[in-house]
């Protein structure tokens, strides 16, 4: 049973040079969710949708994890059973910092993977373009491949892990999410203690429900947050 749940969003990767979604200059200012990240996009706008995720994959190839990713990986390795790490991010910066794939849950999918729309098999492709892999067909069944990303309007099967982690934890740590997709204010009300770290307040989060609030860069707040977690688990 993990007593601590660390749940991150795009803000934790911002200092590594990966764009967030809703900050000024964020991804959703340059692209329309309806065009490239909604249920049905693959059928109505397939080429542009695949190109969008090819570009995201290419973008992360040389991005490096920052201090916040590294501290969280270290904490997870020190307290493997006491800490659950879940992220909304589809990048691989936690993995680049040393996290094993089974030590973290990517709630919204993982850029380096494709999934077969027919048989649901998942394939790791690194940073390659989708159509450069497997002759653009599922190597298992010949079905159509797609980015292994959860689009708006689609089911997110790994939310079951989030529900379980929320039921088990006593301390929730939220880092770098605007709360527009996951209702982190509600999550804070479910747990004994809660920490929020964002660059700035978000209209979608009521920070009065949090035990501790840090409006600062993740790399600046993470030292204090790690100390709090270690004391909590002592
Ligand atoms: N340190 C900490 N927080 C930061 C930093 C930073 N250096 N930079 C930005 N932030 C915070 C912002 O203050 C904002 O609250 O990160 C948050 C980013 O919010 P969003 O862009 O909305 O990203 P996120 O909440 O992860 O989006 C959720 O929406 O588009 C979908 O599926 C996509 O997983 C994504 C989901």
PDB file of C-alpha atoms and ligand atoms in Angstrom:
ATOM      1  CA  UNK A   1       0.000   0.000   0.000  1.00  0.00           C
ATOM      2  CA  UNK A   2       1.586   3.260  -1.099  1.00  0.00           C
ATOM      3  CA  UNK A   3       1.047   5.929   1.555  1.00  0.00           C
ATOM      4  CA  UNK A   4       2.271   8.659  -0.777  1.00  0.00           C
ATOM      5  CA  UNK A   5       0.981   9.420  -4.260  1.00  0.00           C
ATOM      6  CA  UNK A   6       3.044  11.715  -6.471  1.00  0.00           C
ATOM      7  CA  UNK A   7       0.970  12.903  -9.422  1.00  0.00           C
ATOM      8  CA  UNK A   8       2.606  15.121 -12.024  1.00  0.00           C
ATOM      9  CA  UNK A   9       1.648  17.017 -15.141  1.00  0.00           C
ATOM     10  CA  UNK A  10       3.290  18.953 -17.937  1.00  0.00           C
ATOM     11  CA  UNK A  11       4.777  21.564 -15.567  1.00  0.00           C
ATOM     12  CA  UNK A  12       7.349  19.122 -14.209  1.00  0.00           C
ATOM     13  CA  UNK A  13       8.865  18.774 -17.680  1.00  0.00           C
ATOM     14  CA  UNK A  14       8.674  22.476 -18.542  1.00  0.00           C
ATOM     15  CA  UNK A  15      12.169  23.205 -17.232  1.00  0.00           C
ATOM     16  CA  UNK A  16      13.473  20.424 -19.469  1.00  0.00           C
ATOM     17  CA  UNK A  17      12.187  22.377 -22.458  1.00  0.00           C
ATOM     18  CA  UNK A  18       8.990  20.448 -23.204  1.00  0.00           C
ATOM     19  CA  UNK A  19       5.985  22.715 -23.772  1.00  0.00           C
ATOM     20  CA  UNK A  20       3.063  22.524 -21.387  1.00  0.00           C
ATOM     21  CA  UNK A  21      -0.470  22.519 -22.816  1.00  0.00           C
ATOM     22  CA  UNK A  22      -2.246  25.518 -21.320  1.00  0.00           C
ATOM     23  CA  UNK A  23       0.446  28.018 -20.274  1.00  0.00           C
ATOM     24  CA  UNK A  24       1.000  30.954 -22.635  1.00  0.00           C
ATOM     25  CA  UNK A  25       2.753  29.559 -25.714  1.00  0.00           C
ATOM     26  CA  UNK A  26       1.555  26.078 -24.681  1.00  0.00           C
ATOM     27  CA  UNK A  27       0.758  23.327 -27.197  1.00  0.00           C
ATOM     28  CA  UNK A  28      -2.973  23.987 -27.204  1.00  0.00           C
ATOM     29  CA  UNK A  29      -2.335  27.550 -28.365  1.00  0.00           C
ATOM     30  CA  UNK A  30      -0.618  26.245 -31.482  1.00  0.00           C
ATOM     31  CA  UNK A  31      -2.809  23.231 -32.233  1.00  0.00           C
ATOM     32  CA  UNK A  32      -6.520  22.570 -31.862  1.00  0.00           C
ATOM     33  CA  UNK A  33      -7.411  19.700 -29.538  1.00  0.00           C
ATOM     34  CA  UNK A  34     -10.296  18.927 -31.909  1.00  0.00           C
ATOM     35  CA  UNK A  35      -7.862  18.403 -34.802  1.00  0.00           C
ATOM     36  CA  UNK A  36      -5.182  16.202 -33.264  1.00  0.00           C
ATOM     37  CA  UNK A  37      -6.209  14.926 -29.855  1.00  0.00           C
ATOM     38  CA  UNK A  38      -9.888  14.011 -29.872  1.00  0.00           C
ATOM     39  CA  UNK A  39     -11.679  10.730 -30.309  1.00  0.00           C
ATOM     40  CA  UNK A  40     -12.245  10.322 -34.043  1.00  0.00           C
ATOM     41  CA  UNK A  41      -9.187  12.347 -35.163  1.00  0.00           C
ATOM     42  CA  UNK A  42      -7.495   9.271 -36.525  1.00  0.00           C
ATOM     43  CA  UNK A  43     -10.389   8.678 -38.890  1.00  0.00           C
ATOM     44  CA  UNK A  44     -11.135  12.245 -39.899  1.00  0.00           C
ATOM     45  CA  UNK A  45      -7.659  13.782 -39.754  1.00  0.00           C
ATOM     46  CA  UNK A  46      -5.259  10.822 -39.628  1.00  0.00           C
ATOM     47  CA  UNK A  47      -2.215  12.263 -41.414  1.00  0.00           C
ATOM     48  CA  UNK A  48      -2.147  15.463 -39.346  1.00  0.00           C
ATOM     49  CA  UNK A  49      -2.759  13.539 -36.128  1.00  0.00           C
ATOM     50  CA  UNK A  50       0.100  11.120 -36.806  1.00  0.00           C
ATOM     51  CA  UNK A  51       2.341  14.032 -37.845  1.00  0.00           C
ATOM     52  CA  UNK A  52       1.534  15.847 -34.578  1.00  0.00           C
ATOM     53  CA  UNK A  53       2.663  12.857 -32.491  1.00  0.00           C
ATOM     54  CA  UNK A  54       5.670  12.195 -34.755  1.00  0.00           C
ATOM     55  CA  UNK A  55       6.737  15.772 -33.986  1.00  0.00           C
ATOM     56  CA  UNK A  56       6.156  15.307 -30.232  1.00  0.00           C
ATOM     57  CA  UNK A  57       8.262  12.114 -30.310  1.00  0.00           C
ATOM     58  CA  UNK A  58      11.041  13.860 -32.239  1.00  0.00           C
ATOM     59  CA  UNK A  59      10.893  16.774 -29.805  1.00  0.00           C
ATOM     60  CA  UNK A  60      11.575  14.662 -26.723  1.00  0.00           C
ATOM     61  CA  UNK A  61      14.470  12.610 -28.121  1.00  0.00           C
ATOM     62  CA  UNK A  62      17.202  14.843 -26.767  1.00  0.00           C
ATOM     63  CA  UNK A  63      15.364  16.387 -23.830  1.00  0.00           C
ATOM     64  CA  UNK A  64      16.957  15.682 -20.464  1.00  0.00           C
ATOM     65  CA  UNK A  65      15.279  15.075 -17.110  1.00  0.00           C
ATOM     66  CA  UNK A  66      15.588  17.907 -14.618  1.00  0.00           C
ATOM     67  CA  UNK A  67      16.294  17.914 -10.891  1.00  0.00           C
ATOM     68  CA  UNK A  68      12.615  17.339  -9.997  1.00  0.00           C
ATOM     69  CA  UNK A  69      12.412  14.134 -12.092  1.00  0.00           C
ATOM     70  CA  UNK A  70      15.673  12.917 -10.563  1.00  0.00           C
ATOM     71  CA  UNK A  71      14.607  13.530  -6.949  1.00  0.00           C
ATOM     72  CA  UNK A  72      11.312  11.700  -7.524  1.00  0.00           C
ATOM     73  CA  UNK A  73      13.107   8.708  -9.058  1.00  0.00           C
ATOM     74  CA  UNK A  74      15.472   8.623  -6.087  1.00  0.00           C
ATOM     75  CA  UNK A  75      12.533   8.751  -3.648  1.00  0.00           C
ATOM     76  CA  UNK A  76      10.757   5.951  -5.515  1.00  0.00           C
ATOM     77  CA  UNK A  77      13.889   3.805  -5.354  1.00  0.00           C
ATOM     78  CA  UNK A  78      14.353   4.513  -1.645  1.00  0.00           C
ATOM     79  CA  UNK A  79      10.691   3.793  -0.749  1.00  0.00           C
ATOM     80  CA  UNK A  80       9.471   1.488  -3.554  1.00  0.00           C
ATOM     81  CA  UNK A  81       6.375   0.253  -1.719  1.00  0.00           C
ATOM     82  CA  UNK A  82       5.449   3.466   0.056  1.00  0.00           C
ATOM     83  CA  UNK A  83       5.378   5.778  -2.948  1.00  0.00           C
ATOM     84  CA  UNK A  84       3.235   5.520  -6.079  1.00  0.00           C
ATOM     85  CA  UNK A  85       4.302   7.662  -9.033  1.00  0.00           C
ATOM     86  CA  UNK A  86       1.648   8.532 -11.591  1.00  0.00           C
ATOM     87  CA  UNK A  87       1.956  11.096 -14.344  1.00  0.00           C
ATOM     88  CA  UNK A  88      -0.276  12.652 -16.965  1.00  0.00           C
ATOM     89  CA  UNK A  89       2.821  13.180 -19.090  1.00  0.00           C
ATOM     90  CA  UNK A  90       3.525  11.194 -22.220  1.00  0.00           C
ATOM     91  CA  UNK A  91       7.231  12.052 -22.294  1.00  0.00           C
ATOM     92  CA  UNK A  92       9.975   9.739 -21.050  1.00  0.00           C
ATOM     93  CA  UNK A  93      11.885  12.044 -18.710  1.00  0.00           C
ATOM     94  CA  UNK A  94      11.225   9.936 -15.604  1.00  0.00           C
ATOM     95  CA  UNK A  95      12.510   6.896 -17.496  1.00  0.00           C
ATOM     96  CA  UNK A  96      15.577   8.843 -18.654  1.00  0.00           C
ATOM     97  CA  UNK A  97      16.182   9.686 -14.990  1.00  0.00           C
ATOM     98  CA  UNK A  98      16.244   5.977 -14.128  1.00  0.00           C
ATOM     99  CA  UNK A  99      12.618   5.005 -13.480  1.00  0.00           C
ATOM    100  CA  UNK A 100      11.680   1.534 -14.767  1.00  0.00           C
ATOM    101  CA  UNK A 101       8.521   1.360 -16.875  1.00  0.00           C
ATOM    102  CA  UNK A 102       6.746  -0.686 -14.183  1.00  0.00           C
ATOM    103  CA  UNK A 103       7.556   1.862 -11.476  1.00  0.00           C
ATOM    104  CA  UNK A 104       5.446   4.622 -13.027  1.00  0.00           C
ATOM    105  CA  UNK A 105       1.968   4.868 -14.512  1.00  0.00           C
ATOM    106  CA  UNK A 106       1.536   7.068 -17.599  1.00  0.00           C
ATOM    107  CA  UNK A 107      -2.177   7.813 -17.265  1.00  0.00           C
ATOM    108  CA  UNK A 108      -2.474   9.429 -20.698  1.00  0.00           C
ATOM    109  CA  UNK A 109      -0.173   7.083 -22.610  1.00  0.00           C
ATOM    110  CA  UNK A 110       3.452   7.115 -23.694  1.00  0.00           C
ATOM    111  CA  UNK A 111       4.859   8.797 -26.796  1.00  0.00           C
ATOM    112  CA  UNK A 112       7.444   6.113 -27.500  1.00  0.00           C
ATOM    113  CA  UNK A 113       4.721   3.503 -27.997  1.00  0.00           C
ATOM    114  CA  UNK A 114       2.268   2.620 -30.752  1.00  0.00           C
ATOM    115  CA  UNK A 115      -0.828   0.528 -30.188  1.00  0.00           C
ATOM    116  CA  UNK A 116      -2.755  -1.637 -32.609  1.00  0.00           C
ATOM    117  CA  UNK A 117      -6.334  -0.432 -33.096  1.00  0.00           C
ATOM    118  CA  UNK A 118      -7.420  -4.021 -33.742  1.00  0.00           C
ATOM    119  CA  UNK A 119      -5.600  -6.294 -31.280  1.00  0.00           C
ATOM    120  CA  UNK A 120      -4.489  -3.585 -28.759  1.00  0.00           C
ATOM    121  CA  UNK A 121      -0.883  -4.868 -28.706  1.00  0.00           C
ATOM    122  CA  UNK A 122       1.591  -2.153 -27.716  1.00  0.00           C
ATOM    123  CA  UNK A 123       4.960  -1.641 -29.451  1.00  0.00           C
ATOM    124  CA  UNK A 124       7.938   0.494 -28.385  1.00  0.00           C
ATOM    125  CA  UNK A 125       9.292   2.522 -31.322  1.00  0.00           C
ATOM    126  CA  UNK A 126      11.674   4.929 -29.615  1.00  0.00           C
ATOM    127  CA  UNK A 127      11.674   8.292 -31.348  1.00  0.00           C
ATOM    128  CA  UNK A 128      10.856   7.115 -34.867  1.00  0.00           C
ATOM    129  CA  UNK A 129       8.011   8.332 -37.037  1.00  0.00           C
ATOM    130  CA  UNK A 130       4.986   6.078 -36.891  1.00  0.00           C
ATOM    131  CA  UNK A 131       4.950   5.190 -40.598  1.00  0.00           C
ATOM    132  CA  UNK A 132       8.640   4.239 -40.549  1.00  0.00           C
ATOM    133  CA  UNK A 133       7.822   1.334 -38.227  1.00  0.00           C
ATOM    134  CA  UNK A 134       6.577  -2.148 -39.099  1.00  0.00           C
ATOM    135  CA  UNK A 135       5.522  -1.116 -42.641  1.00  0.00           C
ATOM    136  CA  UNK A 136       2.845   0.943 -40.904  1.00  0.00           C
ATOM    137  CA  UNK A 137       0.949  -2.200 -39.876  1.00  0.00           C
ATOM    138  CA  UNK A 138       0.653  -4.161 -36.662  1.00  0.00           C
ATOM    139  CA  UNK A 139       3.348  -6.879 -36.748  1.00  0.00           C
ATOM    140  CA  UNK A 140       1.003  -9.190 -34.835  1.00  0.00           C
ATOM    141  CA  UNK A 141      -2.254  -8.947 -36.746  1.00  0.00           C
ATOM    142  CA  UNK A 142      -1.742  -6.518 -39.637  1.00  0.00           C
ATOM    143  CA  UNK A 143      -4.158  -4.031 -38.054  1.00  0.00           C
ATOM    144  CA  UNK A 144      -3.826  -0.244 -38.104  1.00  0.00           C
ATOM    145  CA  UNK A 145      -1.376   1.287 -35.650  1.00  0.00           C
ATOM    146  CA  UNK A 146      -1.949   4.479 -33.666  1.00  0.00           C
ATOM    147  CA  UNK A 147      -0.035   6.535 -31.096  1.00  0.00           C
ATOM    148  CA  UNK A 148      -0.496   4.981 -27.644  1.00  0.00           C
ATOM    149  CA  UNK A 149      -1.976   8.213 -26.342  1.00  0.00           C
ATOM    150  CA  UNK A 150      -5.351   8.804 -24.708  1.00  0.00           C
ATOM    151  CA  UNK A 151      -7.296  11.369 -26.748  1.00  0.00           C
ATOM    152  CA  UNK A 152     -10.046  13.561 -25.316  1.00  0.00           C
ATOM    153  CA  UNK A 153     -13.283  11.613 -25.390  1.00  0.00           C
ATOM    154  CA  UNK A 154     -11.536   8.250 -25.200  1.00  0.00           C
ATOM    155  CA  UNK A 155     -11.451   5.886 -22.235  1.00  0.00           C
ATOM    156  CA  UNK A 156      -8.346   6.086 -20.061  1.00  0.00           C
ATOM    157  CA  UNK A 157      -7.928   2.522 -18.780  1.00  0.00           C
ATOM    158  CA  UNK A 158      -5.128   3.427 -16.400  1.00  0.00           C
ATOM    159  CA  UNK A 159      -7.423   5.714 -14.407  1.00  0.00           C
ATOM    160  CA  UNK A 160      -8.176   2.504 -12.497  1.00  0.00           C
ATOM    161  CA  UNK A 161      -4.626   2.754 -11.088  1.00  0.00           C
ATOM    162  CA  UNK A 162      -5.307   6.354 -10.104  1.00  0.00           C
ATOM    163  CA  UNK A 163      -8.456   5.366  -8.237  1.00  0.00           C
ATOM    164  CA  UNK A 164      -6.559   2.638  -6.412  1.00  0.00           C
ATOM    165  CA  UNK A 165      -3.659   4.947  -5.547  1.00  0.00           C
ATOM    166  CA  UNK A 166      -6.103   7.600  -4.272  1.00  0.00           C
ATOM    167  CA  UNK A 167      -7.838   5.034  -2.074  1.00  0.00           C
ATOM    168  CA  UNK A 168      -4.554   3.898  -0.581  1.00  0.00           C
ATOM    169  CA  UNK A 169      -2.605   7.107  -0.071  1.00  0.00           C
ATOM    170  CA  UNK A 170      -2.503   9.390   2.964  1.00  0.00           C
ATOM    171  CA  UNK A 171      -0.414  12.113   1.329  1.00  0.00           C
ATOM    172  CA  UNK A 172      -0.917  13.323  -2.242  1.00  0.00           C
ATOM    173  CA  UNK A 173       1.696  15.456  -3.987  1.00  0.00           C
ATOM    174  CA  UNK A 174       0.581  17.330  -7.091  1.00  0.00           C
ATOM    175  CA  UNK A 175       3.301  18.836  -9.284  1.00  0.00           C
ATOM    176  CA  UNK A 176       2.890  20.826 -12.495  1.00  0.00           C
ATOM    177  CA  UNK A 177      -0.726  20.363 -13.509  1.00  0.00           C
ATOM    178  CA  UNK A 178      -3.399  22.989 -14.112  1.00  0.00           C
ATOM    179  CA  UNK A 179      -6.112  20.619 -12.900  1.00  0.00           C
ATOM    180  CA  UNK A 180      -8.192  21.065 -16.038  1.00  0.00           C
ATOM    181  CA  UNK A 181      -8.281  17.365 -16.806  1.00  0.00           C
ATOM    182  CA  UNK A 182      -7.873  15.729 -13.386  1.00  0.00           C
ATOM    183  CA  UNK A 183      -9.770  17.303 -10.502  1.00  0.00           C
ATOM    184  CA  UNK A 184      -6.859  17.610  -8.100  1.00  0.00           C
ATOM    185  CA  UNK A 185      -8.848  19.787  -5.677  1.00  0.00           C
ATOM    186  CA  UNK A 186     -11.153  16.815  -5.164  1.00  0.00           C
ATOM    187  CA  UNK A 187      -8.175  14.487  -4.750  1.00  0.00           C
ATOM    188  CA  UNK A 188      -6.803  16.732  -1.993  1.00  0.00           C
ATOM    189  CA  UNK A 189     -10.076  16.361  -0.124  1.00  0.00           C
ATOM    190  CA  UNK A 190      -9.763  12.578  -0.175  1.00  0.00           C
ATOM    191  CA  UNK A 191      -6.411  12.468   1.582  1.00  0.00           C
ATOM    192  CA  UNK A 192      -5.091  13.415   5.000  1.00  0.00           C
ATOM    193  CA  UNK A 193      -2.293  15.642   3.720  1.00  0.00           C
ATOM    194  CA  UNK A 194      -1.739  17.250   0.353  1.00  0.00           C
ATOM    195  CA  UNK A 195       0.914  19.311  -1.401  1.00  0.00           C
ATOM    196  CA  UNK A 196       0.454  21.453  -4.502  1.00  0.00           C
ATOM    197  CA  UNK A 197       3.331  22.789  -6.611  1.00  0.00           C
ATOM    198  CA  UNK A 198       2.630  24.842  -9.709  1.00  0.00           C
ATOM    199  CA  UNK A 199       4.299  27.850 -11.214  1.00  0.00           C
ATOM    200  CA  UNK A 200       1.199  29.917 -10.535  1.00  0.00           C
ATOM    201  CA  UNK A 201      -2.413  29.545  -9.326  1.00  0.00           C
ATOM    202  CA  UNK A 202      -4.833  27.858 -11.720  1.00  0.00           C
ATOM    203  CA  UNK A 203      -8.522  28.708 -12.141  1.00  0.00           C
ATOM    204  CA  UNK A 204      -9.235  24.963 -12.039  1.00  0.00           C
ATOM    205  CA  UNK A 205      -7.668  24.398  -8.599  1.00  0.00           C
ATOM    206  CA  UNK A 206      -8.850  25.613  -5.194  1.00  0.00           C
ATOM    207  CA  UNK A 207      -5.579  25.688  -3.300  1.00  0.00           C
ATOM    208  CA  UNK A 208      -7.302  26.256   0.063  1.00  0.00           C
ATOM    209  CA  UNK A 209      -7.824  22.483   0.245  1.00  0.00           C
ATOM    210  CA  UNK A 210      -4.081  21.772   0.217  1.00  0.00           C
ATOM    211  CA  UNK A 211      -1.940  21.370   3.330  1.00  0.00           C
ATOM    212  CA  UNK A 212       1.040  23.010   1.628  1.00  0.00           C
ATOM    213  CA  UNK A 213       1.238  25.100  -1.520  1.00  0.00           C
ATOM    214  CA  UNK A 214       4.351  26.047  -3.500  1.00  0.00           C
ATOM    215  CA  UNK A 215       3.989  28.482  -6.379  1.00  0.00           C
ATOM    216  CA  UNK A 216       7.462  28.126  -7.816  1.00  0.00           C
ATOM    217  CA  UNK A 217       9.411  26.089 -10.324  1.00  0.00           C
ATOM    218  CA  UNK A 218       9.318  22.362  -9.644  1.00  0.00           C
ATOM    219  CA  UNK A 219      13.112  22.227  -9.457  1.00  0.00           C
ATOM    220  CA  UNK A 220      13.004  24.833  -6.668  1.00  0.00           C
ATOM    221  CA  UNK A 221      10.172  23.272  -4.667  1.00  0.00           C
ATOM    222  CA  UNK A 222      11.203  19.634  -4.961  1.00  0.00           C
ATOM    223  CA  UNK A 223      13.833  19.776  -2.180  1.00  0.00           C
ATOM    224  CA  UNK A 224      11.266  20.875   0.419  1.00  0.00           C
ATOM    225  CA  UNK A 225       8.695  18.442  -0.957  1.00  0.00           C
ATOM    226  CA  UNK A 226      11.139  15.519  -0.725  1.00  0.00           C
ATOM    227  CA  UNK A 227      11.976  16.477   2.854  1.00  0.00           C
ATOM    228  CA  UNK A 228       8.257  16.547   3.734  1.00  0.00           C
ATOM    229  CA  UNK A 229       7.725  13.112   2.157  1.00  0.00           C
ATOM    230  CA  UNK A 230      10.717  11.618   3.996  1.00  0.00           C
ATOM    231  CA  UNK A 231       9.495  12.992   7.327  1.00  0.00           C
ATOM    232  CA  UNK A 232       5.994  11.732   6.567  1.00  0.00           C
ATOM    233  CA  UNK A 233       7.301   8.221   5.913  1.00  0.00           C
ATOM    234  CA  UNK A 234       9.765   8.189   8.843  1.00  0.00           C
TER     235      UNK A 234
HETATM  236  N1  LIG B   1       7.233  24.029 -12.281  1.00  0.00           N
HETATM  237  C1  LIG B   1       6.016  23.710 -11.744  1.00  0.00           C
HETATM  238  N2  LIG B   1       4.864  23.911 -12.401  1.00  0.00           N
HETATM  239  C2  LIG B   1       4.917  24.475 -13.611  1.00  0.00           C
HETATM  240  C3  LIG B   1       6.141  24.835 -14.232  1.00  0.00           C
HETATM  241  C4  LIG B   1       7.333  24.592 -13.511  1.00  0.00           C
HETATM  242  N3  LIG B   1       8.535  24.922 -13.985  1.00  0.00           N
HETATM  243  N4  LIG B   1       5.851  25.373 -15.445  1.00  0.00           N
HETATM  244  C5  LIG B   1       4.513  25.344 -15.575  1.00  0.00           C
HETATM  245  N5  LIG B   1       3.949  24.786 -14.471  1.00  0.00           N
HETATM  246  C6  LIG B   1       2.533  24.527 -14.189  1.00  0.00           C
HETATM  247  C7  LIG B   1       1.599  25.609 -14.651  1.00  0.00           C
HETATM  248  O1  LIG B   1       1.447  26.590 -13.608  1.00  0.00           O
HETATM  249  C8  LIG B   1       0.311  24.829 -14.926  1.00  0.00           C
HETATM  250  O2  LIG B   1      -0.496  24.788 -13.768  1.00  0.00           O
HETATM  251  O3  LIG B   1       2.177  23.374 -14.915  1.00  0.00           O
HETATM  252  C9  LIG B   1       0.785  23.413 -15.233  1.00  0.00           C
HETATM  253  C10 LIG B   1       0.623  22.947 -16.662  1.00  0.00           C
HETATM  254  O4  LIG B   1      -0.736  22.779 -16.934  1.00  0.00           O
HETATM  255  P1  LIG B   1      -1.246  22.174 -18.328  1.00  0.00           P
HETATM  256  O5  LIG B   1      -0.499  22.786 -19.464  1.00  0.00           O
HETATM  257  O6  LIG B   1      -2.718  22.273 -18.361  1.00  0.00           O
HETATM  258  O7  LIG B   1      -0.771  20.634 -18.268  1.00  0.00           O
HETATM  259  P2  LIG B   1      -1.475  19.402 -17.566  1.00  0.00           P
HETATM  260  O8  LIG B   1      -2.261  19.829 -16.383  1.00  0.00           O
HETATM  261  O9  LIG B   1      -0.434  18.371 -17.372  1.00  0.00           O
HETATM  262  O10 LIG B   1      -2.474  18.900 -18.687  1.00  0.00           O
HETATM  263  C11 LIG B   1      -3.272  17.777 -18.402  1.00  0.00           C
HETATM  264  O11 LIG B   1      -4.280  17.825 -20.567  1.00  0.00           O
HETATM  265  O12 LIG B   1      -3.919  18.265 -22.783  1.00  0.00           O
HETATM  266  C12 LIG B   1      -4.106  17.259 -21.865  1.00  0.00           C
HETATM  267  O13 LIG B   1      -3.505  15.007 -21.934  1.00  0.00           O
HETATM  268  C13 LIG B   1      -2.944  16.295 -21.795  1.00  0.00           C
HETATM  269  O14 LIG B   1      -1.902  15.268 -19.883  1.00  0.00           O
HETATM  270  C14 LIG B   1      -2.382  16.496 -20.425  1.00  0.00           C
HETATM  271  C15 LIG B   1      -3.577  17.000 -19.651  1.00  0.00           C
END
